[in-house]
Amino acid sequence: MLVWVIYDIEKNKARNKVAKTCLGAGLYRVQLSVFLGDMNPNRIDELSIKINDLINENKDRVYIFPMCKDDFSKVKLLGQAFDKKLVTDELKSLFV
């Protein structure tokens, strides 16, 4: 299952830890605060718990959107879409 992680985190330290957690979970960074990757439901739950432990629940916002591949194939990329410095060829292949 594909999953998007999108966040708005106030403190640099927490934001950096969440980014490292997403990368460590095998997600790809597509924009500064947006990650995308393929995970099974158990790993999504584990990631949710880890991120929840890193953020301030009263100030920060994190969205984790699981998406089936059929729905993902309907995603529309407009304009620059992804930060070209961050997106890998492997990630680009998901949109072909």
PDB file of N, CA and C in Angstrom:
ATOM      1  N   MET A   1       0.854  -1.165   0.000  1.00  0.00           N
ATOM      2  CA  MET A   1       0.000   0.000   0.000  1.00  0.00           C
ATOM      3  C   MET A   1       0.905   1.234   0.000  1.00  0.00           C
ATOM      4  N   LEU A   2       0.569   2.193  -0.830  1.00  0.00           N
ATOM      5  CA  LEU A   2       1.334   3.429  -0.854  1.00  0.00           C
ATOM      6  C   LEU A   2       0.850   4.332   0.277  1.00  0.00           C
ATOM      7  N   VAL A   3       1.741   5.117   0.803  1.00  0.00           N
ATOM      8  CA  VAL A   3       1.384   5.998   1.913  1.00  0.00           C
ATOM      9  C   VAL A   3       2.062   7.353   1.727  1.00  0.00           C
ATOM     10  N   TRP A   4       1.303   8.390   1.977  1.00  0.00           N
ATOM     11  CA  TRP A   4       1.810   9.762   2.009  1.00  0.00           C
ATOM     12  C   TRP A   4       1.935  10.171   3.467  1.00  0.00           C
ATOM     13  N   VAL A   5       3.019  10.836   3.821  1.00  0.00           N
ATOM     14  CA  VAL A   5       3.168  11.462   5.132  1.00  0.00           C
ATOM     15  C   VAL A   5       3.428  12.937   4.861  1.00  0.00           C
ATOM     16  N   ILE A   6       2.558  13.764   5.394  1.00  0.00           N
ATOM     17  CA  ILE A   6       2.627  15.210   5.187  1.00  0.00           C
ATOM     18  C   ILE A   6       2.572  15.860   6.551  1.00  0.00           C
ATOM     19  N   TYR A   7       3.472  16.809   6.797  1.00  0.00           N
ATOM     20  CA  TYR A   7       3.481  17.396   8.129  1.00  0.00           C
ATOM     21  C   TYR A   7       3.793  18.877   8.141  1.00  0.00           C
ATOM     22  N   ASP A   8       3.371  19.496   9.231  1.00  0.00           N
ATOM     23  CA  ASP A   8       3.689  20.884   9.566  1.00  0.00           C
ATOM     24  C   ASP A   8       4.083  20.838  11.037  1.00  0.00           C
ATOM     25  N   ILE A   9       5.381  20.869  11.292  1.00  0.00           N
ATOM     26  CA  ILE A   9       5.907  20.699  12.648  1.00  0.00           C
ATOM     27  C   ILE A   9       6.676  21.947  13.038  1.00  0.00           C
ATOM     28  N   GLU A  10       6.325  22.495  14.194  1.00  0.00           N
ATOM     29  CA  GLU A  10       6.848  23.787  14.634  1.00  0.00           C
ATOM     30  C   GLU A  10       8.350  23.791  14.913  1.00  0.00           C
ATOM     31  N   LYS A  11       8.838  22.868  15.690  1.00  0.00           N
ATOM     32  CA  LYS A  11      10.231  22.875  16.150  1.00  0.00           C
ATOM     33  C   LYS A  11      11.154  22.135  15.179  1.00  0.00           C
ATOM     34  N   ASN A  12      12.292  22.745  14.887  1.00  0.00           N
ATOM     35  CA  ASN A  12      13.267  22.140  13.976  1.00  0.00           C
ATOM     36  C   ASN A  12      13.701  20.748  14.426  1.00  0.00           C
ATOM     37  N   LYS A  13      13.979  20.602  15.709  1.00  0.00           N
ATOM     38  CA  LYS A  13      14.477  19.331  16.226  1.00  0.00           C
ATOM     39  C   LYS A  13      13.463  18.200  15.976  1.00  0.00           C
ATOM     40  N   ALA A  14      12.209  18.444  16.312  1.00  0.00           N
ATOM     41  CA  ALA A  14      11.165  17.434  16.096  1.00  0.00           C
ATOM     42  C   ALA A  14      10.966  17.195  14.606  1.00  0.00           C
ATOM     43  N   ARG A  15      10.965  18.261  13.815  1.00  0.00           N
ATOM     44  CA  ARG A  15      10.784  18.138  12.374  1.00  0.00           C
ATOM     45  C   ARG A  15      11.893  17.285  11.752  1.00  0.00           C
ATOM     46  N   ASN A  16      13.127  17.520  12.160  1.00  0.00           N
ATOM     47  CA  ASN A  16      14.249  16.727  11.647  1.00  0.00           C
ATOM     48  C   ASN A  16      14.145  15.263  12.055  1.00  0.00           C
ATOM     49  N   LYS A  17      13.709  15.018  13.286  1.00  0.00           N
ATOM     50  CA  LYS A  17      13.556  13.633  13.743  1.00  0.00           C
ATOM     51  C   LYS A  17      12.450  12.909  12.982  1.00  0.00           C
ATOM     52  N   VAL A  18      11.361  13.610  12.692  1.00  0.00           N
ATOM     53  CA  VAL A  18      10.278  12.992  11.925  1.00  0.00           C
ATOM     54  C   VAL A  18      10.763  12.690  10.509  1.00  0.00           C
ATOM     55  N   ALA A  19      11.504  13.605   9.901  1.00  0.00           N
ATOM     56  CA  ALA A  19      12.037  13.367   8.557  1.00  0.00           C
ATOM     57  C   ALA A  19      12.951  12.139   8.554  1.00  0.00           C
ATOM     58  N   LYS A  20      13.834  12.040   9.546  1.00  0.00           N
ATOM     59  CA  LYS A  20      14.733  10.884   9.632  1.00  0.00           C
ATOM     60  C   LYS A  20      13.949   9.597   9.861  1.00  0.00           C
ATOM     61  N   THR A  21      12.889   9.666  10.632  1.00  0.00           N
ATOM     62  CA  THR A  21      12.043   8.496  10.880  1.00  0.00           C
ATOM     63  C   THR A  21      11.368   8.042   9.586  1.00  0.00           C
ATOM     64  N   CYS A  22      10.887   8.987   8.811  1.00  0.00           N
ATOM     65  CA  CYS A  22      10.256   8.649   7.523  1.00  0.00           C
ATOM     66  C   CYS A  22      11.275   8.024   6.572  1.00  0.00           C
ATOM     67  N   LEU A  23      12.441   8.624   6.482  1.00  0.00           N
ATOM     68  CA  LEU A  23      13.492   8.070   5.623  1.00  0.00           C
ATOM     69  C   LEU A  23      13.911   6.686   6.100  1.00  0.00           C
ATOM     70  N   GLY A  24      14.023   6.524   7.416  1.00  0.00           N
ATOM     71  CA  GLY A  24      14.392   5.231   7.984  1.00  0.00           C
ATOM     72  C   GLY A  24      13.348   4.155   7.740  1.00  0.00           C
ATOM     73  N   ALA A  25      12.101   4.577   7.538  1.00  0.00           N
ATOM     74  CA  ALA A  25      11.014   3.636   7.252  1.00  0.00           C
ATOM     75  C   ALA A  25      10.946   3.291   5.766  1.00  0.00           C
ATOM     76  N   GLY A  26      11.866   3.871   4.991  1.00  0.00           N
ATOM     77  CA  GLY A  26      11.903   3.564   3.568  1.00  0.00           C
ATOM     78  C   GLY A  26      11.067   4.479   2.699  1.00  0.00           C
ATOM     79  N   LEU A  27      10.580   5.575   3.272  1.00  0.00           N
ATOM     80  CA  LEU A  27       9.802   6.523   2.476  1.00  0.00           C
ATOM     81  C   LEU A  27      10.745   7.439   1.707  1.00  0.00           C
ATOM     82  N   TYR A  28      10.254   7.988   0.622  1.00  0.00           N
ATOM     83  CA  TYR A  28      11.007   8.922  -0.204  1.00  0.00           C
ATOM     84  C   TYR A  28      10.522  10.336   0.047  1.00  0.00           C
ATOM     85  N   ARG A  29      11.445  11.257   0.140  1.00  0.00           N
ATOM     86  CA  ARG A  29      11.082  12.662   0.322  1.00  0.00           C
ATOM     87  C   ARG A  29      10.743  13.230  -1.045  1.00  0.00           C
ATOM     88  N   VAL A  30       9.525  13.777  -1.178  1.00  0.00           N
ATOM     89  CA  VAL A  30       9.107  14.363  -2.445  1.00  0.00           C
ATOM     90  C   VAL A  30       9.029  15.883  -2.369  1.00  0.00           C
ATOM     91  N   GLN A  31       8.888  16.413  -1.184  1.00  0.00           N
ATOM     92  CA  GLN A  31       8.999  17.835  -0.893  1.00  0.00           C
ATOM     93  C   GLN A  31       9.535  17.925   0.523  1.00  0.00           C
ATOM     94  N   LEU A  32       9.840  19.125   0.981  1.00  0.00           N
ATOM     95  CA  LEU A  32      10.486  19.246   2.284  1.00  0.00           C
ATOM     96  C   LEU A  32       9.698  18.587   3.408  1.00  0.00           C
ATOM     97  N   SER A  33       8.394  18.699   3.382  1.00  0.00           N
ATOM     98  CA  SER A  33       7.571  18.128   4.449  1.00  0.00           C
ATOM     99  C   SER A  33       6.595  17.078   3.935  1.00  0.00           C
ATOM    100  N   VAL A  34       6.969  16.414   2.852  1.00  0.00           N
ATOM    101  CA  VAL A  34       6.098  15.399   2.250  1.00  0.00           C
ATOM    102  C   VAL A  34       6.933  14.178   1.883  1.00  0.00           C
ATOM    103  N   PHE A  35       6.475  13.014   2.343  1.00  0.00           N
ATOM    104  CA  PHE A  35       7.139  11.748   2.053  1.00  0.00           C
ATOM    105  C   PHE A  35       6.138  10.796   1.428  1.00  0.00           C
ATOM    106  N   LEU A  36       6.655   9.869   0.634  1.00  0.00           N
ATOM    107  CA  LEU A  36       5.821   8.907  -0.069  1.00  0.00           C
ATOM    108  C   LEU A  36       6.565   7.582  -0.147  1.00  0.00           C
ATOM    109  N   GLY A  37       5.830   6.487   0.020  1.00  0.00           N
ATOM    110  CA  GLY A  37       6.466   5.187  -0.107  1.00  0.00           C
ATOM    111  C   GLY A  37       5.468   4.063  -0.024  1.00  0.00           C
ATOM    112  N   ASP A  38       5.988   2.860  -0.125  1.00  0.00           N
ATOM    113  CA  ASP A  38       5.177   1.645  -0.096  1.00  0.00           C
ATOM    114  C   ASP A  38       5.375   0.969   1.259  1.00  0.00           C
ATOM    115  N   MET A  39       4.292   0.760   1.996  1.00  0.00           N
ATOM    116  CA  MET A  39       4.361   0.140   3.326  1.00  0.00           C
ATOM    117  C   MET A  39       3.148  -0.749   3.536  1.00  0.00           C
ATOM    118  N   ASN A  40       3.323  -1.780   4.337  1.00  0.00           N
ATOM    119  CA  ASN A  40       2.157  -2.587   4.707  1.00  0.00           C
ATOM    120  C   ASN A  40       1.465  -1.912   5.908  1.00  0.00           C
ATOM    121  N   PRO A  41       0.218  -2.284   6.183  1.00  0.00           N
ATOM    122  CA  PRO A  41      -0.532  -1.628   7.258  1.00  0.00           C
ATOM    123  C   PRO A  41       0.160  -1.672   8.625  1.00  0.00           C
ATOM    124  N   ASN A  42       0.834  -2.782   8.957  1.00  0.00           N
ATOM    125  CA  ASN A  42       1.524  -2.848  10.252  1.00  0.00           C
ATOM    126  C   ASN A  42       2.642  -1.827  10.342  1.00  0.00           C
ATOM    127  N   ARG A  43       3.390  -1.664   9.268  1.00  0.00           N
ATOM    128  CA  ARG A  43       4.482  -0.687   9.255  1.00  0.00           C
ATOM    129  C   ARG A  43       3.941   0.740   9.317  1.00  0.00           C
ATOM    130  N   ILE A  44       2.783   0.976   8.725  1.00  0.00           N
ATOM    131  CA  ILE A  44       2.152   2.298   8.822  1.00  0.00           C
ATOM    132  C   ILE A  44       1.796   2.586  10.270  1.00  0.00           C
ATOM    133  N   ASP A  45       1.252   1.587  10.957  1.00  0.00           N
ATOM    134  CA  ASP A  45       0.917   1.749  12.383  1.00  0.00           C
ATOM    135  C   ASP A  45       2.168   2.028  13.211  1.00  0.00           C
ATOM    136  N   GLU A  46       3.248   1.289  12.937  1.00  0.00           N
ATOM    137  CA  GLU A  46       4.506   1.509  13.659  1.00  0.00           C
ATOM    138  C   GLU A  46       5.029   2.924  13.419  1.00  0.00           C
ATOM    139  N   LEU A  47       4.974   3.366  12.179  1.00  0.00           N
ATOM    140  CA  LEU A  47       5.426   4.714  11.846  1.00  0.00           C
ATOM    141  C   LEU A  47       4.587   5.761  12.570  1.00  0.00           C
ATOM    142  N   SER A  48       3.286   5.544  12.623  1.00  0.00           N
ATOM    143  CA  SER A  48       2.382   6.475  13.321  1.00  0.00           C
ATOM    144  C   SER A  48       2.763   6.612  14.794  1.00  0.00           C
ATOM    145  N   ILE A  49       3.050   5.498  15.423  1.00  0.00           N
ATOM    146  CA  ILE A  49       3.425   5.513  16.846  1.00  0.00           C
ATOM    147  C   ILE A  49       4.739   6.254  17.039  1.00  0.00           C
ATOM    148  N   LYS A  50       5.726   5.956  16.190  1.00  0.00           N
ATOM    149  CA  LYS A  50       7.026   6.620  16.306  1.00  0.00           C
ATOM    150  C   LYS A  50       6.898   8.134  16.124  1.00  0.00           C
ATOM    151  N   ILE A  51       6.153   8.537  15.101  1.00  0.00           N
ATOM    152  CA  ILE A  51       5.990   9.974  14.848  1.00  0.00           C
ATOM    153  C   ILE A  51       5.231  10.637  15.984  1.00  0.00           C
ATOM    154  N   ASN A  52       4.202   9.985  16.470  1.00  0.00           N
ATOM    155  CA  ASN A  52       3.413  10.559  17.564  1.00  0.00           C
ATOM    156  C   ASN A  52       4.279  10.825  18.795  1.00  0.00           C
ATOM    157  N   ASP A  53       5.264   9.972  19.022  1.00  0.00           N
ATOM    158  CA  ASP A  53       6.172  10.165  20.160  1.00  0.00           C
ATOM    159  C   ASP A  53       7.127  11.343  19.962  1.00  0.00           C
ATOM    160  N   LEU A  54       7.285  11.811  18.747  1.00  0.00           N
ATOM    161  CA  LEU A  54       8.246  12.879  18.444  1.00  0.00           C
ATOM    162  C   LEU A  54       7.638  14.273  18.386  1.00  0.00           C
ATOM    163  N   ILE A  55       6.324  14.339  18.216  1.00  0.00           N
ATOM    164  CA  ILE A  55       5.698  15.642  17.969  1.00  0.00           C
ATOM    165  C   ILE A  55       5.005  16.202  19.206  1.00  0.00           C
ATOM    166  N   ASN A  56       4.691  17.470  19.125  1.00  0.00           N
ATOM    167  CA  ASN A  56       3.878  18.142  20.133  1.00  0.00           C
ATOM    168  C   ASN A  56       2.433  18.073  19.638  1.00  0.00           C
ATOM    169  N   GLU A  57       1.635  17.248  20.274  1.00  0.00           N
ATOM    170  CA  GLU A  57       0.260  17.032  19.822  1.00  0.00           C
ATOM    171  C   GLU A  57      -0.595  18.294  19.871  1.00  0.00           C
ATOM    172  N   ASN A  58      -0.193  19.284  20.655  1.00  0.00           N
ATOM    173  CA  ASN A  58      -0.970  20.513  20.772  1.00  0.00           C
ATOM    174  C   ASN A  58      -0.629  21.542  19.700  1.00  0.00           C
ATOM    175  N   LYS A  59       0.492  21.359  18.997  1.00  0.00           N
ATOM    176  CA  LYS A  59       0.906  22.364  18.016  1.00  0.00           C
ATOM    177  C   LYS A  59       1.190  21.807  16.631  1.00  0.00           C
ATOM    178  N   ASP A  60       1.650  20.580  16.548  1.00  0.00           N
ATOM    179  CA  ASP A  60       2.085  20.026  15.271  1.00  0.00           C
ATOM    180  C   ASP A  60       0.956  19.287  14.567  1.00  0.00           C
ATOM    181  N   ARG A  61       1.111  19.167  13.243  1.00  0.00           N
ATOM    182  CA  ARG A  61       0.128  18.456  12.434  1.00  0.00           C
ATOM    183  C   ARG A  61       0.855  17.439  11.556  1.00  0.00           C
ATOM    184  N   VAL A  62       0.400  16.203  11.588  1.00  0.00           N
ATOM    185  CA  VAL A  62       0.959  15.158  10.728  1.00  0.00           C
ATOM    186  C   VAL A  62      -0.212  14.389  10.126  1.00  0.00           C
ATOM    187  N   TYR A  63      -0.163  14.228   8.813  1.00  0.00           N
ATOM    188  CA  TYR A  63      -1.194  13.477   8.101  1.00  0.00           C
ATOM    189  C   TYR A  63      -0.535  12.258   7.479  1.00  0.00           C
ATOM    190  N   ILE A  64      -1.110  11.100   7.709  1.00  0.00           N
ATOM    191  CA  ILE A  64      -0.632   9.870   7.102  1.00  0.00           C
ATOM    192  C   ILE A  64      -1.791   9.318   6.284  1.00  0.00           C
ATOM    193  N   PHE A  65      -1.609   9.331   4.959  1.00  0.00           N
ATOM    194  CA  PHE A  65      -2.655   8.921   4.039  1.00  0.00           C
ATOM    195  C   PHE A  65      -2.276   7.629   3.335  1.00  0.00           C
ATOM    196  N   PRO A  66      -2.855   6.491   3.723  1.00  0.00           N
ATOM    197  CA  PRO A  66      -2.647   5.274   2.945  1.00  0.00           C
ATOM    198  C   PRO A  66      -3.468   5.373   1.656  1.00  0.00           C
ATOM    199  N   MET A  67      -2.946   4.779   0.595  1.00  0.00           N
ATOM    200  CA  MET A  67      -3.616   4.886  -0.694  1.00  0.00           C
ATOM    201  C   MET A  67      -3.362   3.619  -1.498  1.00  0.00           C
ATOM    202  N   CYS A  68      -4.415   3.035  -2.022  1.00  0.00           N
ATOM    203  CA  CYS A  68      -4.230   1.855  -2.869  1.00  0.00           C
ATOM    204  C   CYS A  68      -3.633   2.287  -4.208  1.00  0.00           C
ATOM    205  N   LYS A  69      -3.007   1.332  -4.888  1.00  0.00           N
ATOM    206  CA  LYS A  69      -2.314   1.665  -6.137  1.00  0.00           C
ATOM    207  C   LYS A  69      -3.278   2.148  -7.216  1.00  0.00           C
ATOM    208  N   ASP A  70      -4.531   1.658  -7.203  1.00  0.00           N
ATOM    209  CA  ASP A  70      -5.505   2.131  -8.188  1.00  0.00           C
ATOM    210  C   ASP A  70      -5.794   3.620  -7.992  1.00  0.00           C
ATOM    211  N   ASP A  71      -5.991   4.029  -6.735  1.00  0.00           N
ATOM    212  CA  ASP A  71      -6.229   5.445  -6.468  1.00  0.00           C
ATOM    213  C   ASP A  71      -4.974   6.268  -6.746  1.00  0.00           C
ATOM    214  N   PHE A  72      -3.816   5.704  -6.405  1.00  0.00           N
ATOM    215  CA  PHE A  72      -2.567   6.426  -6.628  1.00  0.00           C
ATOM    216  C   PHE A  72      -2.356   6.711  -8.114  1.00  0.00           C
ATOM    217  N   SER A  73      -2.804   5.792  -8.958  1.00  0.00           N
ATOM    218  CA  SER A  73      -2.629   5.995 -10.402  1.00  0.00           C
ATOM    219  C   SER A  73      -3.443   7.177 -10.907  1.00  0.00           C
ATOM    220  N   LYS A  74      -4.391   7.658 -10.103  1.00  0.00           N
ATOM    221  CA  LYS A  74      -5.223   8.803 -10.473  1.00  0.00           C
ATOM    222  C   LYS A  74      -4.664  10.128  -9.961  1.00  0.00           C
ATOM    223  N   VAL A  75      -3.547  10.086  -9.228  1.00  0.00           N
ATOM    224  CA  VAL A  75      -2.927  11.307  -8.713  1.00  0.00           C
ATOM    225  C   VAL A  75      -2.497  12.172  -9.878  1.00  0.00           C
ATOM    226  N   LYS A  76      -2.777  13.454  -9.790  1.00  0.00           N
ATOM    227  CA  LYS A  76      -2.388  14.399 -10.831  1.00  0.00           C
ATOM    228  C   LYS A  76      -1.226  15.246 -10.327  1.00  0.00           C
ATOM    229  N   LEU A  77      -0.188  15.326 -11.113  1.00  0.00           N
ATOM    230  CA  LEU A  77       0.971  16.145 -10.791  1.00  0.00           C
ATOM    231  C   LEU A  77       0.896  17.408 -11.628  1.00  0.00           C
ATOM    232  N   LEU A  78       0.892  18.548 -10.971  1.00  0.00           N
ATOM    233  CA  LEU A  78       0.775  19.830 -11.657  1.00  0.00           C
ATOM    234  C   LEU A  78       2.011  20.677 -11.396  1.00  0.00           C
ATOM    235  N   GLY A  79       2.363  21.486 -12.332  1.00  0.00           N
ATOM    236  CA  GLY A  79       3.516  22.365 -12.142  1.00  0.00           C
ATOM    237  C   GLY A  79       4.773  21.552 -11.905  1.00  0.00           C
ATOM    238  N   GLN A  80       5.565  21.960 -10.955  1.00  0.00           N
ATOM    239  CA  GLN A  80       6.811  21.270 -10.649  1.00  0.00           C
ATOM    240  C   GLN A  80       6.578  19.991  -9.852  1.00  0.00           C
ATOM    241  N   ALA A  81       5.434  19.878  -9.221  1.00  0.00           N
ATOM    242  CA  ALA A  81       5.005  18.688  -8.476  1.00  0.00           C
ATOM    243  C   ALA A  81       5.982  18.296  -7.367  1.00  0.00           C
ATOM    244  N   PHE A  82       7.156  17.753  -7.733  1.00  0.00           N
ATOM    245  CA  PHE A  82       8.117  17.313  -6.742  1.00  0.00           C
ATOM    246  C   PHE A  82       9.370  18.162  -6.818  1.00  0.00           C
ATOM    247  N   ASP A  83      10.063  18.226  -5.726  1.00  0.00           N
ATOM    248  CA  ASP A  83      11.368  18.882  -5.699  1.00  0.00           C
ATOM    249  C   ASP A  83      12.350  17.966  -6.432  1.00  0.00           C
ATOM    250  N   LYS A  84      12.809  18.394  -7.588  1.00  0.00           N
ATOM    251  CA  LYS A  84      13.652  17.539  -8.440  1.00  0.00           C
ATOM    252  C   LYS A  84      14.951  17.122  -7.764  1.00  0.00           C
ATOM    253  N   LYS A  85      15.416  17.897  -6.803  1.00  0.00           N
ATOM    254  CA  LYS A  85      16.643  17.545  -6.091  1.00  0.00           C
ATOM    255  C   LYS A  85      16.408  16.389  -5.115  1.00  0.00           C
ATOM    256  N   LEU A  86      15.160  16.167  -4.735  1.00  0.00           N
ATOM    257  CA  LEU A  86      14.843  15.169  -3.721  1.00  0.00           C
ATOM    258  C   LEU A  86      14.294  13.869  -4.293  1.00  0.00           C
ATOM    259  N   VAL A  87      13.671  13.927  -5.455  1.00  0.00           N
ATOM    260  CA  VAL A  87      12.945  12.770  -5.983  1.00  0.00           C
ATOM    261  C   VAL A  87      13.888  11.847  -6.761  1.00  0.00           C
ATOM    262  N   THR A  88      13.809  10.564  -6.450  1.00  0.00           N
ATOM    263  CA  THR A  88      14.649   9.561  -7.112  1.00  0.00           C
ATOM    264  C   THR A  88      13.945   8.988  -8.335  1.00  0.00           C
ATOM    265  N   ASP A  89      14.714   8.337  -9.188  1.00  0.00           N
ATOM    266  CA  ASP A  89      14.124   7.678 -10.357  1.00  0.00           C
ATOM    267  C   ASP A  89      13.150   6.596  -9.939  1.00  0.00           C
ATOM    268  N   GLU A  90      13.445   5.909  -8.831  1.00  0.00           N
ATOM    269  CA  GLU A  90      12.548   4.857  -8.346  1.00  0.00           C
ATOM    270  C   GLU A  90      11.181   5.441  -8.015  1.00  0.00           C
ATOM    271  N   LEU A  91      11.152   6.614  -7.401  1.00  0.00           N
ATOM    272  CA  LEU A  91       9.888   7.264  -7.072  1.00  0.00           C
ATOM    273  C   LEU A  91       9.188   7.734  -8.335  1.00  0.00           C
ATOM    274  N   LYS A  92       9.924   8.296  -9.255  1.00  0.00           N
ATOM    275  CA  LYS A  92       9.319   8.752 -10.508  1.00  0.00           C
ATOM    276  C   LYS A  92       8.634   7.604 -11.226  1.00  0.00           C
ATOM    277  N   SER A  93       9.185   6.404 -11.113  1.00  0.00           N
ATOM    278  CA  SER A  93       8.618   5.246 -11.796  1.00  0.00           C
ATOM    279  C   SER A  93       7.214   4.900 -11.279  1.00  0.00           C
ATOM    280  N   LEU A  94       6.891   5.319 -10.066  1.00  0.00           N
ATOM    281  CA  LEU A  94       5.550   5.072  -9.534  1.00  0.00           C
ATOM    282  C   LEU A  94       4.480   5.835 -10.312  1.00  0.00           C
ATOM    283  N   PHE A  95       4.893   6.898 -11.009  1.00  0.00           N
ATOM    284  CA  PHE A  95       3.945   7.757 -11.702  1.00  0.00           C
ATOM    285  C   PHE A  95       3.855   7.470 -13.197  1.00  0.00           C
ATOM    286  N   VAL A  96       4.464   6.387 -13.627  1.00  0.00           N
ATOM    287  CA  VAL A  96       4.434   6.054 -15.059  1.00  0.00           C
ATOM    288  C   VAL A  96       3.241   5.184 -15.360  1.00  0.00           C
TER     289      VAL A  96
END
